[in-house]
Amino acid sequence: MQATFLVKEAWELLEKSMVYFRGRPVGTVAARDPYVEALNYDQCFMRDFVPCALLFLTNGRSEIVRNFLIETLALQSSDKQMDSFNAGQGLMPASFKVELWDEEQYLTADFGEHAIGRVTPVDSCLWWLILLRAYVKATGDIALAHQPEFQHSIMLILKLCLADRFDMYPTMLVPDGAFMIDRRMGVYGHPLEIQALFYGALCSARELLSGRRGEFYKQIVNQRLSVLNLHIRQYYWIDLKRLNEIYHFRGEEFGETAINKFNIYPESIPYWLTEWIPETGGYLAGNLGPAQMDFRFFTLGNLMAINSSLASDRESQSIMDLIEQRWQDLVGYMPMKICFPAVEDLEWKILTGCDPKNVPWSYHNGGNWPVLLWSFAAAAVKTGRTELAWRALEIAERRLSEDEWAEYYDGRNGRLVGKASRKFQTWSIAGYLLAREFLEHPEHLALISFTDDPEMLEWMGYARNGYDSQKC
Ligand code: GLC
């Protein structure tokens, strides 16, 4: 189908997905599928609204984004209770909906206490900060972020994210299913996607904080950014050279001189990887913990690591090289694969708890998701590899409208519309439009991308010295 028709159709559908609260637009529903029961897809999800919001911002329609930020800020202070247990104050809802009582409209939030599996939406507060910063960048309305309620909200999020925990790593420790993959998938611990969003959120907070307390927080944020950056670049990176090193790791090393710090056993390198890793190209691992390196390729984590500059320039180029060289696996017939490869057999049973929705090459377990197009386009613009994103866009254009803007696709190469996929999924629609927007107007990339900050680089110098003196 011709791009102009697609764009027109997509915009019309997006307009219809808008949620109104007391006469004002405040978000978009997750899907408007007329064929199946809505469950919670008639709600506005925080993460699903992000591509819509960025698109509205690039089109000068900031009002809906402003309303969204104000309303979700108010929801942050609402009751977050499950079976009498109160969740952390800074937590932001996974989703919300408009309800009617006594002919008056109210917003009610779901912090995971209603969601399938009762999963914690850790990514919501991170996306919220990233979006607030994008709104300020697009509109220049820093006054909104400097309002006391907004400063308070930012600090609540920071307190929750930076709180002391039982953890020796600078990465953020989360339960399973804490982000876009919101079902059990063996992505608990220190999954890459959360770390990339955490990094982007901290960069955003640093730009938004004001006043004396704000200055104090900025110092803490800068320290954390630098050690997080070092940790991810140093330990999550995988390419052929690094794989060779891991392959020759010795186990059971004790003390400060250990090279194999996390005690990764070479036997845990999966067979598929030694065949799959290209000569040039690499990526950031899915997760890292004691004797655990998740070697799966997680697309959104890698792309957001590029966009936030958590990955170095060289690493970013390498990630794009890998996508180019493993195109059929990662893009296939519908951009893009959420993670590669799928877990199968006994591993599927253990990691997913026998989840029939996450069978191999379906849904979160190796399905293809059109929404990933926008972050791919952004990463392509950032790395100067736009020809790749145009190619992906053309592939998507063959199917999106015909398949009624499906939520996800199944199969090794994403040829089948997902078994339980929703139709008219809003973030598939907005993801397509936003990808075009970034490619046609690269200056909009500034809304979602970050560059290394000089103050942080200075801290990195200190932190690196710390690492080096440990080694001596
Ligand atoms: C599914 C997805 C989640 C998304 C939600 C609404 O639960 O896994 O990432 O936010 O649907 O589209």
Short mmCIF file of C-alpha atoms and ligand atoms in Angstrom, two decimals:
data_model
loop_
_atom_site.label_atom_id
_atom_site.label_comp_id
_atom_site.label_asym_id
_atom_site.label_seq_id
_atom_site.Cartn_x
_atom_site.Cartn_y
_atom_site.Cartn_z
CA MET A 1 0.00 0.00 0.00
CA GLN A 2 1.18 3.50 -0.73
CA ALA A 3 2.77 5.28 2.19
CA THR A 4 0.54 8.36 1.93
CA PHE A 5 -2.62 6.24 2.32
CA LEU A 6 -1.09 4.37 5.22
CA VAL A 7 -0.12 7.55 6.99
CA LYS A 8 -3.62 8.95 6.53
CA GLU A 9 -5.24 5.76 7.81
CA ALA A 10 -2.86 5.58 10.76
CA TRP A 11 -3.58 9.16 11.82
CA GLU A 12 -7.34 8.58 11.61
CA LEU A 13 -7.04 5.49 13.79
CA LEU A 14 -4.82 7.28 16.27
CA GLU A 15 -7.35 10.09 16.66
CA LYS A 16 -10.04 7.51 17.42
CA SER A 17 -7.91 5.93 20.13
CA MET A 18 -7.76 9.08 22.23
CA VAL A 19 -9.05 8.98 25.82
CA TYR A 20 -10.93 12.04 27.15
CA PHE A 21 -11.23 12.96 30.79
CA ARG A 22 -13.65 15.73 31.75
CA GLY A 23 -13.54 16.94 28.18
CA ARG A 24 -9.74 17.00 27.82
CA PRO A 25 -7.57 14.48 25.95
CA VAL A 26 -5.33 12.63 28.45
CA GLY A 27 -4.02 9.57 26.63
CA THR A 28 -4.79 6.76 24.18
CA VAL A 29 -6.28 3.29 24.69
CA ALA A 30 -3.96 0.31 24.11
CA ALA A 31 -6.13 -1.20 21.36
CA ARG A 32 -9.52 -0.81 19.72
CA ASP A 33 -10.06 -4.38 18.60
CA PRO A 34 -13.72 -4.96 17.73
CA TYR A 35 -13.32 -8.75 17.52
CA VAL A 36 -12.30 -9.74 21.07
CA GLU A 37 -13.03 -8.87 24.69
CA ALA A 38 -11.06 -5.76 25.70
CA LEU A 39 -9.73 -7.03 29.10
CA ASN A 40 -7.47 -4.08 30.01
CA TYR A 41 -6.65 -3.07 26.43
CA ASP A 42 -9.28 -0.33 26.73
CA GLN A 43 -7.02 1.37 29.27
CA CYS A 44 -4.24 3.90 28.66
CA PHE A 45 -0.90 2.20 29.32
CA MET A 46 2.03 4.37 30.27
CA ARG A 47 4.52 2.59 28.00
CA ASP A 48 2.07 2.32 25.11
CA PHE A 49 1.36 6.04 25.22
CA VAL A 50 5.06 6.98 24.83
CA PRO A 51 5.24 6.67 21.00
CA CYS A 52 1.86 8.43 20.72
CA ALA A 53 3.07 11.22 22.96
CA LEU A 54 6.32 11.68 21.05
CA LEU A 55 4.35 11.80 17.83
CA PHE A 56 1.95 14.41 19.21
CA LEU A 57 4.93 16.46 20.38
CA THR A 58 6.61 16.35 16.98
CA ASN A 59 3.32 17.53 15.46
CA GLY A 60 2.90 20.50 17.77
CA ARG A 61 0.08 18.86 19.74
CA SER A 62 1.60 19.07 23.18
CA GLU A 63 -1.66 19.60 25.11
CA ILE A 64 -2.52 15.90 25.37
CA VAL A 65 1.00 15.14 26.61
CA ARG A 66 0.84 17.90 29.20
CA ASN A 67 -2.54 16.60 30.41
CA PHE A 68 -1.19 13.06 30.54
CA LEU A 69 1.80 14.14 32.63
CA ILE A 70 -0.39 16.09 35.05
CA GLU A 71 -2.96 13.34 35.48
CA THR A 72 -0.43 10.54 35.93
CA LEU A 73 1.44 12.67 38.45
CA ALA A 74 -1.78 12.87 40.45
CA LEU A 75 -2.24 9.10 40.17
CA GLN A 76 1.24 8.52 41.57
CA SER A 77 -0.02 9.59 44.99
CA SER A 78 -3.08 7.35 44.88
CA ASP A 79 -3.44 4.10 46.81
CA LYS A 80 -1.04 1.40 45.62
CA GLN A 81 -2.17 -1.49 47.66
CA MET A 82 -2.36 -5.20 47.12
CA ASP A 83 -3.67 -7.42 49.91
CA SER A 84 -2.98 -4.62 52.44
CA PHE A 85 0.60 -4.19 51.25
CA ASN A 86 1.59 -0.69 50.11
CA ALA A 87 3.97 -0.34 47.17
CA GLY A 88 6.69 2.34 47.00
CA GLN A 89 5.48 5.94 46.78
CA GLY A 90 7.30 6.80 43.57
CA LEU A 91 5.76 3.95 41.57
CA MET A 92 3.78 5.07 38.51
CA PRO A 93 0.79 3.08 37.23
CA ALA A 94 1.01 0.55 34.41
CA SER A 95 -2.27 1.86 33.09
CA PHE A 96 -5.34 3.90 33.96
CA LYS A 97 -8.93 4.29 32.85
CA VAL A 98 -11.77 6.76 33.10
CA GLU A 99 -14.66 5.66 35.33
CA LEU A 100 -18.02 7.21 36.04
CA TRP A 101 -19.42 7.59 39.59
CA ASP A 102 -22.44 9.70 40.32
CA GLU A 103 -22.22 11.13 36.84
CA GLU A 104 -18.72 12.43 37.58
CA GLN A 105 -15.63 11.12 35.77
CA TYR A 106 -12.67 9.77 37.76
CA LEU A 107 -9.37 8.21 36.77
CA THR A 108 -8.49 4.87 38.34
CA ALA A 109 -5.02 3.43 38.11
CA ASP A 110 -3.63 -0.08 37.95
CA PHE A 111 -0.21 -0.42 39.59
CA GLY A 112 -0.12 -4.10 38.78
CA GLU A 113 -2.66 -5.12 41.41
CA HIS A 114 -5.16 -6.01 38.67
CA ALA A 115 -2.76 -7.00 35.90
CA ILE A 116 -2.37 -10.65 34.86
CA GLY A 117 0.31 -12.14 37.11
CA ARG A 118 0.25 -9.02 39.37
CA VAL A 119 3.44 -7.74 37.71
CA THR A 120 5.17 -4.56 38.92
CA PRO A 121 5.37 -1.85 36.24
CA VAL A 122 8.90 -0.67 37.00
CA ASP A 123 9.32 0.90 33.56
CA SER A 124 6.36 3.30 34.01
CA CYS A 125 8.15 5.79 36.24
CA LEU A 126 11.24 5.62 34.00
CA TRP A 127 9.21 6.32 30.84
CA TRP A 128 7.40 9.10 32.70
CA LEU A 129 10.68 10.94 33.37
CA ILE A 130 11.86 10.40 29.79
CA LEU A 131 8.55 11.73 28.50
CA LEU A 132 8.55 14.75 30.80
CA ARG A 133 11.97 15.68 29.48
CA ALA A 134 10.79 15.18 25.87
CA TYR A 135 7.80 17.44 26.56
CA VAL A 136 10.09 20.16 27.96
CA LYS A 137 12.45 19.82 24.98
CA ALA A 138 9.61 20.07 22.47
CA THR A 139 7.75 22.96 24.10
CA GLY A 140 10.37 24.83 26.15
CA ASP A 141 7.86 24.67 29.04
CA ILE A 142 10.43 24.01 31.77
CA ALA A 143 8.09 25.84 34.17
CA LEU A 144 5.88 22.73 34.28
CA ALA A 145 8.76 20.51 35.41
CA HIS A 146 9.86 23.14 37.94
CA GLN A 147 6.47 23.22 39.67
CA PRO A 148 6.82 21.92 43.25
CA GLU A 149 4.51 18.94 42.59
CA PHE A 150 6.60 17.88 39.63
CA GLN A 151 9.87 18.29 41.53
CA HIS A 152 8.37 16.24 44.35
CA SER A 153 7.30 13.54 41.93
CA ILE A 154 10.73 13.39 40.29
CA MET A 155 12.34 13.01 43.71
CA LEU A 156 9.92 10.25 44.72
CA ILE A 157 10.92 8.33 41.60
CA LEU A 158 14.60 8.92 42.27
CA LYS A 159 14.23 7.79 45.88
CA LEU A 160 12.57 4.60 44.74
CA CYS A 161 15.15 3.92 42.04
CA LEU A 162 18.24 4.92 43.99
CA ALA A 163 17.28 3.47 47.37
CA ASP A 164 19.90 1.33 49.08
CA ARG A 165 19.15 -2.34 48.50
CA PHE A 166 20.73 -5.70 49.04
CA ASP A 167 22.76 -5.30 45.89
CA MET A 168 26.40 -4.85 44.93
CA TYR A 169 25.74 -3.68 41.37
CA PRO A 170 24.83 -0.19 40.10
CA THR A 171 22.18 -1.73 37.85
CA MET A 172 18.56 -1.79 39.02
CA LEU A 173 17.24 -5.02 40.52
CA VAL A 174 13.69 -5.88 39.43
CA PRO A 175 11.22 -8.79 39.54
CA ASP A 176 10.20 -10.75 36.45
CA GLY A 177 7.94 -9.05 33.91
CA ALA A 178 8.68 -5.50 35.07
CA PHE A 179 8.58 -3.82 31.63
CA MET A 180 7.22 -4.34 28.10
CA ILE A 181 7.70 -8.05 28.71
CA ASP A 182 5.14 -8.11 31.48
CA ARG A 183 4.91 -11.87 31.97
CA ARG A 184 7.27 -14.39 33.45
CA MET A 185 10.09 -14.77 30.92
CA GLY A 186 13.24 -15.17 33.00
CA VAL A 187 13.86 -11.41 32.83
CA TYR A 188 14.20 -10.74 36.56
CA GLY A 189 17.38 -9.49 38.18
CA HIS A 190 19.16 -6.88 36.10
CA PRO A 191 17.54 -7.00 32.64
CA LEU A 192 19.00 -4.74 29.97
CA GLU A 193 15.78 -2.96 29.01
CA ILE A 194 15.27 -1.69 32.54
CA GLN A 195 18.91 -0.55 32.73
CA ALA A 196 18.64 1.37 29.45
CA LEU A 197 15.43 3.07 30.59
CA PHE A 198 16.92 3.71 34.04
CA TYR A 199 19.87 5.40 32.35
CA GLY A 200 17.61 7.55 30.13
CA ALA A 201 15.42 8.41 33.13
CA LEU A 202 18.42 9.51 35.22
CA CYS A 203 19.71 11.64 32.32
CA SER A 204 16.23 13.20 32.11
CA ALA A 205 16.02 13.84 35.86
CA ARG A 206 19.39 15.57 35.77
CA GLU A 207 18.03 18.05 33.22
CA LEU A 208 14.77 18.63 35.08
CA LEU A 209 15.81 19.00 38.72
CA SER A 210 15.88 22.52 40.14
CA GLY A 211 16.55 24.33 43.40
CA ARG A 212 18.94 23.44 46.22
CA ARG A 213 17.58 19.96 46.82
CA GLY A 214 17.63 19.44 43.09
CA GLU A 215 21.32 20.33 42.94
CA PHE A 216 22.00 17.85 45.73
CA TYR A 217 20.14 15.10 43.87
CA LYS A 218 22.00 15.93 40.65
CA GLN A 219 25.28 14.92 42.30
CA ILE A 220 23.88 11.53 43.28
CA VAL A 221 22.39 11.06 39.83
CA ASN A 222 25.70 11.88 38.15
CA GLN A 223 27.59 9.38 40.27
CA ARG A 224 25.08 6.65 39.52
CA LEU A 225 25.05 7.43 35.80
CA SER A 226 28.80 7.07 35.55
CA VAL A 227 29.08 3.78 37.41
CA LEU A 228 26.05 2.36 35.60
CA ASN A 229 27.60 3.34 32.28
CA LEU A 230 30.91 1.68 33.16
CA HIS A 231 29.24 -1.46 34.44
CA ILE A 232 27.07 -1.99 31.36
CA ARG A 233 29.77 -1.20 28.81
CA GLN A 234 32.30 -3.34 30.62
CA TYR A 235 30.26 -6.41 31.52
CA TYR A 236 27.19 -6.64 29.25
CA TRP A 237 29.01 -6.25 25.94
CA ILE A 238 29.25 -9.32 23.68
CA ASP A 239 31.06 -9.62 20.37
CA LEU A 240 33.26 -12.31 18.92
CA LYS A 241 36.33 -11.05 20.77
CA ARG A 242 34.50 -10.93 24.09
CA LEU A 243 32.89 -14.31 23.47
CA ASN A 244 36.36 -15.74 22.98
CA GLU A 245 37.38 -14.30 26.33
CA ILE A 246 34.32 -15.75 28.05
CA TYR A 247 34.96 -19.08 26.33
CA HIS A 248 38.34 -19.20 28.03
CA PHE A 249 37.18 -17.92 31.42
CA ARG A 250 38.34 -19.78 34.48
CA GLY A 251 35.69 -20.41 37.12
CA GLU A 252 35.80 -20.08 40.91
CA GLU A 253 38.05 -17.00 40.98
CA PHE A 254 38.05 -15.33 44.38
CA GLY A 255 39.03 -11.85 45.39
CA GLU A 256 39.97 -8.58 43.76
CA THR A 257 42.12 -9.97 40.98
CA ALA A 258 39.31 -12.09 39.49
CA ILE A 259 38.91 -11.59 35.76
CA ASN A 260 35.70 -13.59 35.58
CA LYS A 261 34.01 -11.39 38.17
CA PHE A 262 30.54 -12.93 37.87
CA ASN A 263 31.79 -16.50 37.72
CA ILE A 264 30.30 -17.15 34.28
CA TYR A 265 30.99 -20.74 33.28
CA PRO A 266 32.02 -21.09 29.60
CA GLU A 267 29.73 -24.12 29.37
CA SER A 268 26.78 -21.74 29.72
CA ILE A 269 27.52 -20.15 26.32
CA PRO A 270 24.61 -21.40 24.23
CA TYR A 271 25.43 -23.34 21.08
CA TRP A 272 23.33 -21.04 18.85
CA LEU A 273 25.47 -18.04 19.79
CA THR A 274 28.80 -19.39 18.61
CA GLU A 275 27.21 -19.84 15.17
CA TRP A 276 25.17 -16.66 15.23
CA ILE A 277 27.60 -13.97 16.37
CA PRO A 278 28.89 -12.20 13.24
CA GLU A 279 32.55 -11.38 12.57
CA THR A 280 31.79 -7.71 13.00
CA GLY A 281 28.95 -6.55 15.17
CA GLY A 282 27.93 -7.15 18.74
CA TYR A 283 25.28 -6.36 21.33
CA LEU A 284 24.55 -5.90 24.99
CA ALA A 285 23.55 -9.07 26.83
CA GLY A 286 20.00 -9.44 28.11
CA ASN A 287 20.91 -9.79 31.78
CA LEU A 288 23.81 -10.34 34.14
CA GLY A 289 24.06 -11.85 37.60
CA PRO A 290 26.07 -14.40 39.60
CA ALA A 291 27.01 -17.23 37.20
CA GLN A 292 24.32 -15.91 34.90
CA MET A 293 24.67 -14.15 31.59
CA ASP A 294 21.49 -14.08 29.54
CA PHE A 295 22.90 -14.27 26.02
CA ARG A 296 19.56 -13.56 24.32
CA PHE A 297 19.38 -10.42 22.17
CA PHE A 298 16.69 -8.07 23.50
CA THR A 299 15.82 -5.48 20.91
CA LEU A 300 14.32 -2.62 22.89
CA GLY A 301 17.10 -2.70 25.49
CA ASN A 302 19.77 -2.52 22.81
CA LEU A 303 17.99 0.21 20.85
CA MET A 304 17.32 2.34 23.92
CA ALA A 305 20.96 1.85 24.95
CA ILE A 306 21.90 3.45 21.63
CA ASN A 307 19.37 6.27 21.97
CA SER A 308 20.36 7.11 25.54
CA SER A 309 24.12 6.82 24.83
CA LEU A 310 24.41 4.07 27.41
CA ALA A 311 26.16 2.18 24.61
CA SER A 312 29.31 3.90 23.33
CA ASP A 313 29.42 5.20 19.74
CA ARG A 314 31.46 2.20 18.68
CA GLU A 315 29.09 -0.23 20.39
CA SER A 316 26.10 1.52 18.84
CA GLN A 317 27.55 1.04 15.38
CA SER A 318 28.25 -2.60 16.20
CA ILE A 319 24.67 -3.19 17.31
CA MET A 320 23.44 -1.77 13.99
CA ASP A 321 25.98 -3.99 12.19
CA LEU A 322 24.57 -7.01 13.96
CA ILE A 323 21.00 -6.11 13.04
CA GLU A 324 22.07 -5.65 9.42
CA GLN A 325 23.88 -8.96 9.31
CA ARG A 326 21.18 -10.93 11.12
CA TRP A 327 18.37 -9.17 9.31
CA GLN A 328 16.24 -12.24 8.62
CA ASP A 329 16.29 -13.22 12.30
CA LEU A 330 15.75 -9.77 13.77
CA VAL A 331 13.61 -8.02 11.15
CA GLY A 332 12.27 -10.80 8.93
CA TYR A 333 8.82 -10.12 7.53
CA MET A 334 7.82 -7.70 10.25
CA PRO A 335 10.18 -5.41 12.17
CA MET A 336 11.19 -6.31 14.78
CA LYS A 337 11.83 -9.41 16.84
CA ILE A 338 11.34 -8.63 20.55
CA CYS A 339 14.10 -11.05 21.57
CA PHE A 340 16.20 -13.67 19.87
CA PRO A 341 16.17 -16.62 20.00
CA ALA A 342 13.02 -18.08 21.57
CA VAL A 343 13.35 -20.37 24.56
CA GLU A 344 12.06 -23.86 23.84
CA ASP A 345 11.21 -27.20 25.46
CA LEU A 346 12.31 -27.61 29.06
CA GLU A 347 13.80 -24.12 29.16
CA TRP A 348 10.41 -22.70 28.04
CA LYS A 349 8.71 -24.70 30.80
CA ILE A 350 11.11 -23.46 33.46
CA LEU A 351 11.44 -19.83 32.36
CA THR A 352 7.81 -19.09 31.46
CA GLY A 353 6.09 -21.50 33.83
CA CYS A 354 4.55 -23.25 30.77
CA ASP A 355 2.91 -20.04 29.53
CA PRO A 356 0.80 -20.95 26.44
CA LYS A 357 0.88 -17.32 25.23
CA ASN A 358 4.68 -17.31 25.29
CA VAL A 359 5.29 -20.54 23.37
CA PRO A 360 8.45 -20.45 21.21
CA TRP A 361 8.46 -17.72 18.53
CA SER A 362 5.29 -16.14 19.81
CA TYR A 363 4.43 -12.96 21.76
CA HIS A 364 7.27 -12.06 24.16
CA ASN A 365 9.14 -15.26 23.44
CA GLY A 366 10.59 -14.36 20.05
CA GLY A 367 7.54 -12.69 18.49
CA ASN A 368 7.84 -9.70 16.12
CA TRP A 369 6.42 -6.36 17.30
CA PRO A 370 5.75 -3.45 14.90
CA VAL A 371 5.99 -0.98 17.81
CA LEU A 372 9.75 -1.56 17.86
CA LEU A 373 9.99 0.29 14.53
CA TRP A 374 10.13 3.71 16.16
CA SER A 375 13.05 2.97 18.46
CA PHE A 376 14.85 1.29 15.55
CA ALA A 377 14.31 4.37 13.38
CA ALA A 378 15.58 6.60 16.20
CA ALA A 379 18.69 4.44 16.66
CA ALA A 380 19.24 4.45 12.89
CA VAL A 381 19.14 8.24 12.78
CA LYS A 382 21.46 8.47 15.79
CA THR A 383 24.02 6.17 14.21
CA GLY A 384 23.65 7.55 10.67
CA ARG A 385 22.31 4.20 9.41
CA THR A 386 18.97 5.44 8.14
CA GLU A 387 19.00 3.16 5.09
CA LEU A 388 18.37 0.23 7.46
CA ALA A 389 15.33 1.87 9.00
CA TRP A 390 13.89 2.78 5.59
CA ARG A 391 14.28 -0.85 4.55
CA ALA A 392 12.46 -2.02 7.67
CA LEU A 393 9.72 0.55 7.16
CA GLU A 394 9.10 -0.62 3.61
CA ILE A 395 8.77 -4.21 4.83
CA ALA A 396 6.28 -3.19 7.51
CA GLU A 397 4.25 -1.14 5.04
CA ARG A 398 3.38 -4.28 3.06
CA ARG A 399 1.43 -5.74 5.97
CA LEU A 400 0.41 -3.21 8.60
CA SER A 401 -2.88 -2.03 7.15
CA GLU A 402 -3.80 -5.37 5.60
CA ASP A 403 -3.33 -7.07 8.98
CA GLU A 404 -5.33 -4.31 10.68
CA TRP A 405 -2.37 -2.95 12.68
CA ALA A 406 -1.71 -6.14 14.59
CA GLU A 407 -0.05 -6.05 17.99
CA TYR A 408 2.54 -8.74 17.21
CA TYR A 409 3.51 -11.53 14.82
CA ASP A 410 4.51 -15.17 15.33
CA GLY A 411 7.07 -17.47 13.75
CA ARG A 412 10.82 -17.40 13.33
CA ASN A 413 10.58 -14.65 10.73
CA GLY A 414 7.36 -13.01 11.86
CA ARG A 415 5.18 -14.21 8.99
CA LEU A 416 2.00 -15.02 10.92
CA VAL A 417 -0.20 -12.55 12.72
CA GLY A 418 0.19 -13.39 16.42
CA LYS A 419 -2.15 -16.06 17.69
CA ALA A 420 -3.65 -13.87 20.42
CA SER A 421 -2.68 -10.59 18.78
CA ARG A 422 -4.97 -7.61 19.12
CA LYS A 423 -5.99 -5.71 16.01
CA PHE A 424 -5.86 -1.92 15.81
CA GLN A 425 -3.16 -1.82 18.46
CA THR A 426 -2.42 1.84 19.12
CA TRP A 427 1.34 1.59 19.62
CA SER A 428 1.71 -0.35 16.34
CA ILE A 429 -0.05 2.58 14.64
CA ALA A 430 1.87 5.32 16.45
CA GLY A 431 5.15 3.36 16.21
CA TYR A 432 4.89 3.36 12.43
CA LEU A 433 4.06 7.06 12.21
CA LEU A 434 6.81 8.00 14.64
CA ALA A 435 9.40 5.95 12.76
CA ARG A 436 8.52 7.90 9.58
CA GLU A 437 8.67 11.14 11.55
CA PHE A 438 12.21 10.47 12.80
CA LEU A 439 13.42 9.49 9.34
CA GLU A 440 11.82 12.46 7.61
CA HIS A 441 12.68 15.00 10.32
CA PRO A 442 15.86 13.79 12.05
CA GLU A 443 15.93 16.89 14.23
CA HIS A 444 13.09 15.34 16.29
CA LEU A 445 15.51 12.71 17.52
CA ALA A 446 16.58 15.19 20.22
CA LEU A 447 13.34 14.39 22.07
CA ILE A 448 14.42 10.86 22.86
CA SER A 449 18.19 10.84 22.55
CA PHE A 450 20.94 11.83 24.96
CA THR A 451 24.60 12.65 24.58
CA ASP A 452 27.39 12.04 27.05
CA ASP A 453 27.42 14.87 29.57
CA PRO A 454 30.79 16.50 30.46
CA GLU A 455 30.01 16.48 34.19
CA MET A 456 29.30 12.78 34.03
CA LEU A 457 32.44 12.10 32.04
CA GLU A 458 34.34 13.73 34.85
CA TRP A 459 32.68 11.40 37.34
CA MET A 460 33.47 8.51 35.03
CA GLY A 461 37.12 9.45 35.36
CA TYR A 462 36.83 9.11 39.15
CA ALA A 463 34.87 5.91 38.91
CA ARG A 464 37.29 4.38 36.42
CA ASN A 465 40.18 5.27 38.73
CA GLY A 466 38.25 3.48 41.46
CA TYR A 467 38.01 0.37 39.30
CA ASP A 468 41.68 0.61 38.36
CA SER A 469 42.91 1.05 41.92
CA GLN A 470 40.85 -2.03 42.87
CA LYS A 471 42.73 -3.96 40.20
CA CYS A 472 46.20 -2.98 41.52
C1 GLC B 1 0.68 -6.47 26.81
C2 GLC B 1 2.15 -6.15 26.57
C3 GLC B 1 2.52 -4.86 27.26
C4 GLC B 1 1.60 -3.76 26.80
C5 GLC B 1 0.14 -4.14 27.00
C6 GLC B 1 -0.83 -3.15 26.38
O1 GLC B 1 0.44 -6.72 28.17
O2 GLC B 1 2.94 -7.19 27.01
O3 GLC B 1 3.86 -4.55 27.00
O4 GLC B 1 1.88 -2.58 27.48
O5 GLC B 1 -0.12 -5.40 26.39
O6 GLC B 1 -0.62 -3.04 25.01
#
